[in-house]
Coordinates of C-alpha atoms and ligand atoms in Angstrom, one line a residue:
X1 CA 79.9 -33.1 40.2
X2 CA 82.8 -34.8 42.0
X3 CA 84.7 -33.5 44.9
X4 CA 88.3 -34.7 45.4
X5 CA 90.6 -36.3 42.9
X6 CA 92.2 -39.5 43.9
X7 CA 95.7 -39.2 45.3
X8 CA 95.3 -35.5 46.2
X9 CA 94.6 -36.0 49.9
X10 CA 96.5 -34.2 52.7
X11 CA 98.5 -36.1 55.3
X12 CA 96.8 -36.6 58.7
X13 CA 99.0 -34.0 60.4
X14 CA 98.0 -31.4 57.8
X15 CA 94.3 -32.3 58.4
X16 CA 94.9 -32.0 62.2
X17 CA 96.6 -28.6 61.7
X18 CA 93.7 -27.4 59.5
X19 CA 91.1 -28.5 62.1
X20 CA 93.0 -26.9 64.9
X21 CA 93.2 -23.5 63.2
X22 CA 90.7 -20.7 63.6
X23 CA 88.6 -20.1 60.5
X24 CA 85.5 -20.7 58.5
X25 CA 86.1 -23.7 56.3
X26 CA 84.6 -27.1 57.0
X27 CA 86.7 -30.2 56.3
X28 CA 84.8 -31.4 53.2
X29 CA 85.5 -28.1 51.5
X30 CA 89.0 -28.1 52.7
X31 CA 89.6 -31.5 51.1
X32 CA 88.2 -30.2 47.9
X33 CA 90.4 -27.1 48.1
X34 CA 93.5 -29.3 48.7
X35 CA 92.7 -31.5 45.7
X36 CA 92.2 -28.5 43.5
X37 CA 95.4 -27.0 44.7
X38 CA 97.4 -30.2 44.2
X39 CA 96.1 -30.5 40.7
X40 CA 96.8 -26.8 39.9
X41 CA 100.5 -27.1 41.0
X42 CA 101.1 -29.2 37.8
X43 CA 101.3 -25.8 36.1
X44 CA 104.4 -25.0 38.2
X45 CA 103.0 -21.6 39.1
X46 CA 102.2 -20.0 42.5
X47 CA 98.8 -20.5 44.2
X48 CA 97.0 -17.4 45.5
X49 CA 94.4 -17.0 48.2
X50 CA 92.4 -13.9 48.9
X51 CA 91.3 -13.9 52.6
X52 CA 94.0 -15.3 54.9
X53 CA 92.2 -14.6 58.2
X54 CA 94.0 -16.9 60.7
X55 CA 95.5 -19.3 58.1
X56 CA 93.1 -22.2 58.2
X57 CA 92.7 -22.6 54.4
X58 CA 96.2 -21.4 53.9
X59 CA 97.6 -24.5 55.5
X60 CA 96.1 -26.6 52.7
X61 CA 97.4 -24.4 49.9
X62 CA 100.8 -24.3 51.5
X63 CA 101.1 -28.0 51.9
X64 CA 100.0 -28.6 48.2
X65 CA 102.5 -25.9 47.2
X66 CA 105.3 -27.5 49.3
X67 CA 104.7 -30.9 47.7
X68 CA 105.2 -29.4 44.2
X69 CA 107.9 -26.9 45.0
X70 CA 105.9 -23.8 44.3
X71 CA 104.8 -21.0 46.6
X72 CA 101.4 -20.2 48.2
X73 CA 100.6 -16.5 48.3
X74 CA 97.9 -15.2 50.6
X75 CA 96.4 -11.7 50.7
X76 CA 94.7 -10.0 53.6
X77 CA 94.7 -6.6 55.2
X78 CA 94.1 -8.6 58.4
X79 CA 91.5 -6.1 59.7
X80 CA 88.6 -8.4 59.1
X81 CA 85.6 -8.4 56.9
X82 CA 82.4 -6.5 57.8
X83 CA 80.7 -9.5 59.5
X84 CA 83.8 -10.1 61.6
X85 CA 83.8 -6.7 63.3
X86 CA 82.8 -6.3 67.0
X87 CA 79.1 -6.7 67.4
X88 CA 78.7 -8.9 64.4
X89 CA 78.0 -12.7 64.2
X90 CA 81.4 -13.8 63.1
X91 CA 83.4 -11.7 65.5
X92 CA 86.1 -13.3 67.6
X93 CA 87.3 -11.0 70.5
X94 CA 90.7 -12.8 70.5
X95 CA 91.4 -11.3 67.1
X96 CA 91.4 -7.7 68.4
X97 CA 94.7 -5.9 68.9
X98 CA 94.2 -4.2 72.3
X99 CA 96.8 -1.5 71.5
X100 CA 95.3 -0.5 68.2
X101 CA 91.7 -1.3 69.1
X102 CA 91.1 -3.0 65.8
X103 CA 91.2 -6.6 64.5
X104 CA 94.6 -8.0 63.6
X105 CA 94.6 -11.6 62.5
X106 CA 98.2 -11.5 61.3
X107 CA 99.8 -12.7 64.6
X108 CA 97.4 -15.7 64.8
X109 CA 98.0 -16.5 61.1
X110 CA 101.8 -16.6 61.7
X111 CA 101.4 -18.9 64.7
X112 CA 99.1 -21.1 62.7
X113 CA 101.7 -21.5 59.9
X114 CA 104.5 -21.9 62.3
X115 CA 102.7 -24.7 64.2
X116 CA 102.0 -26.5 60.9
X117 CA 105.7 -26.1 59.8
X118 CA 104.7 -24.4 56.6
X119 CA 106.1 -20.9 57.0
X120 CA 108.7 -21.4 54.3
X121 CA 106.2 -22.2 51.6
X122 CA 103.9 -19.1 52.1
X123 CA 104.3 -15.5 51.1
X124 CA 101.9 -13.3 53.1
X125 CA 100.8 -10.2 51.3
X126 CA 99.4 -7.7 53.8
X127 CA 97.2 -5.2 52.1
X128 CA 93.9 -4.5 50.4
X129 CA 93.3 -7.1 47.7
X130 CA 92.6 -4.8 44.8
X131 CA 95.7 -2.8 45.6
X132 CA 97.9 -5.9 45.7
X133 CA 96.3 -7.2 42.5
X134 CA 97.0 -4.0 40.7
X135 CA 100.8 -4.3 41.2
X136 CA 100.9 -8.1 40.8
X137 CA 102.8 -9.0 37.6
X138 CA 103.1 -12.8 37.3
X139 CA 100.9 -15.7 36.2
X140 CA 99.1 -17.8 38.8
X141 CA 98.1 -21.5 38.7
X142 CA 95.2 -21.0 41.1
X143 CA 93.2 -18.1 42.5
X144 CA 91.1 -18.8 45.6
X145 CA 88.6 -16.0 46.3
X146 CA 87.6 -16.1 50.0
X147 CA 87.8 -12.4 51.0
X148 CA 85.1 -9.8 51.6
X149 CA 81.5 -10.8 50.9
X150 CA 80.1 -7.6 49.7
X151 CA 79.5 -7.1 45.9
X152 CA 82.2 -4.4 46.0
X153 CA 84.8 -6.7 47.5
X154 CA 83.9 -10.0 45.7
X155 CA 83.8 -8.2 42.3
X156 CA 87.1 -6.4 42.9
X157 CA 88.7 -9.7 43.9
X158 CA 87.5 -11.4 40.7
X159 CA 88.3 -8.5 38.4
X160 CA 91.7 -7.9 40.1
X161 CA 93.0 -11.5 40.2
X162 CA 91.4 -13.6 37.6
X163 CA 93.3 -11.9 34.7
X164 CA 96.5 -13.2 36.3
X165 CA 95.2 -16.8 36.2
X166 CA 97.1 -18.9 33.5
X167 CA 95.1 -20.8 31.0
X168 CA 94.4 -24.2 32.5
X169 CA 94.6 -22.7 36.0
X170 CA 91.8 -23.0 38.6
X171 CA 89.5 -20.3 40.0
X172 CA 88.0 -21.3 43.3
X173 CA 85.2 -19.3 44.9
X174 CA 84.1 -19.8 48.5
X175 CA 80.8 -19.0 50.1
X176 CA 78.7 -19.5 47.0
X177 CA 75.1 -19.7 48.1
X178 CA 72.5 -19.9 45.3
X179 CA 69.8 -19.3 48.0
X180 CA 70.2 -16.5 50.5
X181 CA 70.7 -17.7 54.0
X182 CA 71.2 -14.6 56.0
X183 CA 72.6 -11.1 55.7
X184 CA 76.2 -12.2 55.7
X185 CA 76.1 -15.4 53.8
X186 CA 75.1 -13.0 51.1
X187 CA 75.2 -13.7 47.4
X188 CA 78.0 -11.6 46.1
X189 CA 80.3 -14.7 45.7
X190 CA 77.4 -16.5 43.9
X191 CA 77.0 -13.5 41.5
X192 CA 80.8 -13.6 40.8
X193 CA 80.6 -17.3 40.2
X194 CA 77.8 -16.8 37.6
X195 CA 79.7 -14.0 36.0
X196 CA 82.8 -16.2 35.6
X197 CA 80.8 -18.9 33.9
X198 CA 79.0 -16.4 31.7
X199 CA 82.3 -14.8 30.6
X200 CA 83.1 -17.9 28.6
X201 CA 86.6 -17.9 30.0
X202 CA 85.8 -20.5 32.7
X203 CA 84.4 -24.0 32.7
X204 CA 82.8 -25.5 35.9
X205 CA 84.8 -28.3 37.4
X206 CA 83.3 -29.2 40.8
X207 CA 81.1 -28.0 43.7
X208 CA 81.6 -29.0 47.4
X209 CA 79.4 -27.3 49.9
X210 CA 79.8 -23.6 49.2
X211 CA 83.1 -24.1 47.3
X212 CA 83.1 -23.9 43.5
X213 CA 86.0 -24.8 41.3
X214 CA 86.3 -23.5 37.7
X215 CA 89.0 -23.9 35.1
X216 CA 90.2 -21.1 33.0
X217 CA 89.7 -22.4 29.5
X218 CA 89.9 -19.3 27.5
X219 CA 90.6 -15.6 27.2
X220 CA 88.1 -12.8 27.7
X221 CA 87.6 -12.3 31.4
Ligands
SAH1 N1 90.2 -18.3 54.2 C1 89.9 -18.1 55.6 C2 88.8 -17.2 55.9 C3 88.9 -15.8 55.3 S1 87.7 -14.7 56.0 C4 89.7 -19.4 56.2 O1 89.6 -20.5 55.6 O2 89.6 -19.5 57.5 C5 87.9 -13.3 55.0 C6 89.1 -12.5 55.1 O3 89.1 -11.6 54.1 C7 89.2 -11.6 56.4 O4 90.4 -12.0 57.1 C8 89.3 -10.2 55.9 O5 90.3 -9.4 56.6 C9 89.8 -10.4 54.5 N2 89.4 -9.3 53.6 C10 88.1 -8.8 53.3 N3 88.1 -7.9 52.4 C11 89.4 -7.7 52.0 C12 90.1 -6.9 51.1 N4 89.4 -6.0 50.4 N5 91.4 -7.0 51.0 C13 92.1 -7.8 51.7 N6 91.5 -8.7 52.6 C14 90.2 -8.6 52.8
MG2 MG1 84.8 -18.2 53.2

């Protein structure tokens, strides 16, 4: 399977902003995300991300959206996933709000977008993903699932958001590991990926690292 489509490559300053931002996505996956986002904007619909964190991947969706004159939406409660809490492998002490005593990645996210000059192209939705999905009313050109890694969260993200994906739109799933690596690179995203393929509503497009791209080609999610 191929990775990036020709002509859908971010400018050097966008790549630099991506690489400077806190987050969990390597560059090869970022380039594949960007290419998919750029392609999906042809539908003229918003692009949606679940799992903003500090805005690293959001930069790429936002730049692709900006080029096409659509919006990038990004959903997060900004309190971190299980594996990002104090004491866990993916914890970053800088993300803790000392007043509240809990993680809050929203301020860092806002600084990231500001530094990249992309604030005007992003709508940040702060809340729990299934709750936002339940009140969301419009069609989407792309859904990028990069939120919680438990079965509960990954399944709720898929069930909540994929029905909003327009036919021809792209479903992207991050952290798809067909072989279990450790407790937190668990396999819930992989199970969601298999479920999407088995539904008959999606066709596989590409795989880059742990990023999978599928196209919605039919009803029946
Ligand atoms: N896309 C980011 C990484 C996201 S990390 C990057 O490329 O760097 C996963 C994020 O999902 C965390 O910030 C966490 O707060 C968020 N998250 C986990 N479960 C969630 C839920 N149920 N609703 C909203 N956000 C959630
Ligand atoms: Mg991820």
